[in-house]
């Protein structure tokens, strides 16, 4: 896999961005007028703490730090009491249960995410090069904060990826620098690098214009990612 050089990156090439429904972006001057639900705030706090830890790569912490700074103000929050949304992955509870058993620092994160999962709009991913068979039925992703998310806003995204066991995400090019944290074991390929195995809690980053792929084996995959959105004119 090679880095795209010398040409603009089309948003459609980034398979984590599903904006076909054209969500209603909240205006920047409306940011900060609402109170964020406690489970979402605690989840963002705990994930942010891991992504800014001394063990995290500097580039990933730099991206996450910019996101967390903007998260000091809230966007337009959708009530959690609205009832479950359709489309939550069937194996998500297994992934959350495994996370809860992965160490004391993950128990609270697992509980927080479990309370949020049914309120997320889960989307089936588009397939692409080298994707596993039946990828459309074994992968889902959702936005916690950002366009179309539980907290609607245009200036950043905090998203989550879920994949069933033995699923490979297709190679794709990212439009913005993006930081990730794995909430399950997984295998990762960034740009021209070799595949490498990563444990629960691994933090890493991938640059704009660089290809990215991820896969899992005997455990379903759960990962959180974040990025600052480009300014719109």
PDB file of N, CA, C and O in Angstrom, residues 47-58 61 105 181 201 203:
ATOM      1  N   UNK A  47     -11.405   7.704  27.331  1.00  0.00           N
ATOM      2  CA  UNK A  47     -10.706   7.408  26.079  1.00  0.00           C
ATOM      3  C   UNK A  47      -9.627   8.462  25.836  1.00  0.00           C
ATOM      4  O   UNK A  47      -8.492   8.154  25.436  1.00  0.00           O
ATOM      5  N   UNK A  48      -9.966   9.725  26.080  1.00  0.00           N
ATOM      6  CA  UNK A  48      -8.997  10.795  25.901  1.00  0.00           C
ATOM      7  C   UNK A  48      -7.788  10.631  26.798  1.00  0.00           C
ATOM      8  O   UNK A  48      -6.651  10.877  26.375  1.00  0.00           O
ATOM      9  N   UNK A  49      -8.005  10.197  28.034  1.00  0.00           N
ATOM     10  CA  UNK A  49      -6.895   9.985  28.943  1.00  0.00           C
ATOM     11  C   UNK A  49      -5.922   8.932  28.431  1.00  0.00           C
ATOM     12  O   UNK A  49      -4.697   9.089  28.540  1.00  0.00           O
ATOM     13  N   UNK A  50      -6.448   7.867  27.835  1.00  0.00           N
ATOM     14  CA  UNK A  50      -5.585   6.821  27.275  1.00  0.00           C
ATOM     15  C   UNK A  50      -4.831   7.319  26.049  1.00  0.00           C
ATOM     16  O   UNK A  50      -3.659   6.995  25.847  1.00  0.00           O
ATOM     17  N   UNK A  51      -5.501   8.123  25.221  1.00  0.00           N
ATOM     18  CA  UNK A  51      -4.866   8.607  23.990  1.00  0.00           C
ATOM     19  C   UNK A  51      -3.823   9.691  24.260  1.00  0.00           C
ATOM     20  O   UNK A  51      -2.975   9.957  23.395  1.00  0.00           O
ATOM     21  N   UNK A  52      -3.879  10.296  25.430  1.00  0.00           N
ATOM     22  CA  UNK A  52      -2.891  11.307  25.794  1.00  0.00           C
ATOM     23  C   UNK A  52      -1.867  10.780  26.799  1.00  0.00           C
ATOM     24  O   UNK A  52      -1.049  11.553  27.314  1.00  0.00           O
ATOM     25  N   UNK A  53      -1.874   9.496  27.081  1.00  0.00           N
ATOM     26  CA  UNK A  53      -0.970   8.936  28.075  1.00  0.00           C
ATOM     27  C   UNK A  53       0.466   8.964  27.574  1.00  0.00           C
ATOM     28  O   UNK A  53       0.733   9.123  26.376  1.00  0.00           O
ATOM     29  N   UNK A  54       1.399   8.777  28.499  1.00  0.00           N
ATOM     30  CA  UNK A  54       2.816   8.801  28.140  1.00  0.00           C
ATOM     31  C   UNK A  54       3.194   7.664  27.200  1.00  0.00           C
ATOM     32  O   UNK A  54       4.186   7.764  26.465  1.00  0.00           O
ATOM     33  N   UNK A  55       2.404   6.595  27.189  1.00  0.00           N
ATOM     34  CA  UNK A  55       2.702   5.452  26.328  1.00  0.00           C
ATOM     35  C   UNK A  55       2.220   5.648  24.894  1.00  0.00           C
ATOM     36  O   UNK A  55       2.597   4.879  24.010  1.00  0.00           O
ATOM     37  N   UNK A  56       1.377   6.628  24.654  1.00  0.00           N
ATOM     38  CA  UNK A  56       0.814   6.846  23.322  1.00  0.00           C
ATOM     39  C   UNK A  56       1.826   7.547  22.420  1.00  0.00           C
ATOM     40  O   UNK A  56       2.585   8.403  22.875  1.00  0.00           O
ATOM     41  N   UNK A  57       1.849   7.223  21.129  1.00  0.00           N
ATOM     42  CA  UNK A  57       2.737   7.921  20.199  1.00  0.00           C
ATOM     43  C   UNK A  57       2.418   9.412  20.159  1.00  0.00           C
ATOM     44  O   UNK A  57       1.255   9.814  20.260  1.00  0.00           O
ATOM     45  N   UNK A  58       3.443  10.228  19.967  1.00  0.00           N
ATOM     46  CA  UNK A  58       3.268  11.677  20.000  1.00  0.00           C
ATOM     47  C   UNK A  58       2.301  12.166  18.932  1.00  0.00           C
ATOM     48  O   UNK A  58       1.490  13.072  19.180  1.00  0.00           O
ATOM     49  N   UNK A  61      -1.263  11.451  19.999  1.00  0.00           N
ATOM     50  CA  UNK A  61      -1.653  12.350  21.085  1.00  0.00           C
ATOM     51  C   UNK A  61      -1.880  13.772  20.579  1.00  0.00           C
ATOM     52  O   UNK A  61      -2.741  14.492  21.097  1.00  0.00           O
ATOM     53  N   UNK A 105      -8.775  -0.819  34.065  1.00  0.00           N
ATOM     54  CA  UNK A 105      -9.008   0.493  33.482  1.00  0.00           C
ATOM     55  C   UNK A 105     -10.019   0.467  32.343  1.00  0.00           C
ATOM     56  O   UNK A 105     -10.508   1.514  31.908  1.00  0.00           O
ATOM     57  N   UNK A 181      -7.633   4.239  18.933  1.00  0.00           N
ATOM     58  CA  UNK A 181      -7.317   3.391  20.077  1.00  0.00           C
ATOM     59  C   UNK A 181      -8.093   2.092  19.914  1.00  0.00           C
ATOM     60  O   UNK A 181      -9.302   2.098  19.629  1.00  0.00           O
ATOM     61  N   UNK A 201      -5.979  -1.413  23.912  1.00  0.00           N
ATOM     62  CA  UNK A 201      -5.377  -0.211  24.468  1.00  0.00           C
ATOM     63  C   UNK A 201      -4.306   0.418  23.607  1.00  0.00           C
ATOM     64  O   UNK A 201      -3.819   1.507  23.916  1.00  0.00           O
ATOM     65  N   UNK A 203      -2.631   2.639  21.010  1.00  0.00           N
ATOM     66  CA  UNK A 203      -2.953   3.928  20.396  1.00  0.00           C
ATOM     67  C   UNK A 203      -2.013   4.136  19.216  1.00  0.00           C
ATOM     68  O   UNK A 203      -0.810   3.874  19.314  1.00  0.00           O
TER      69      UNK A 203
END
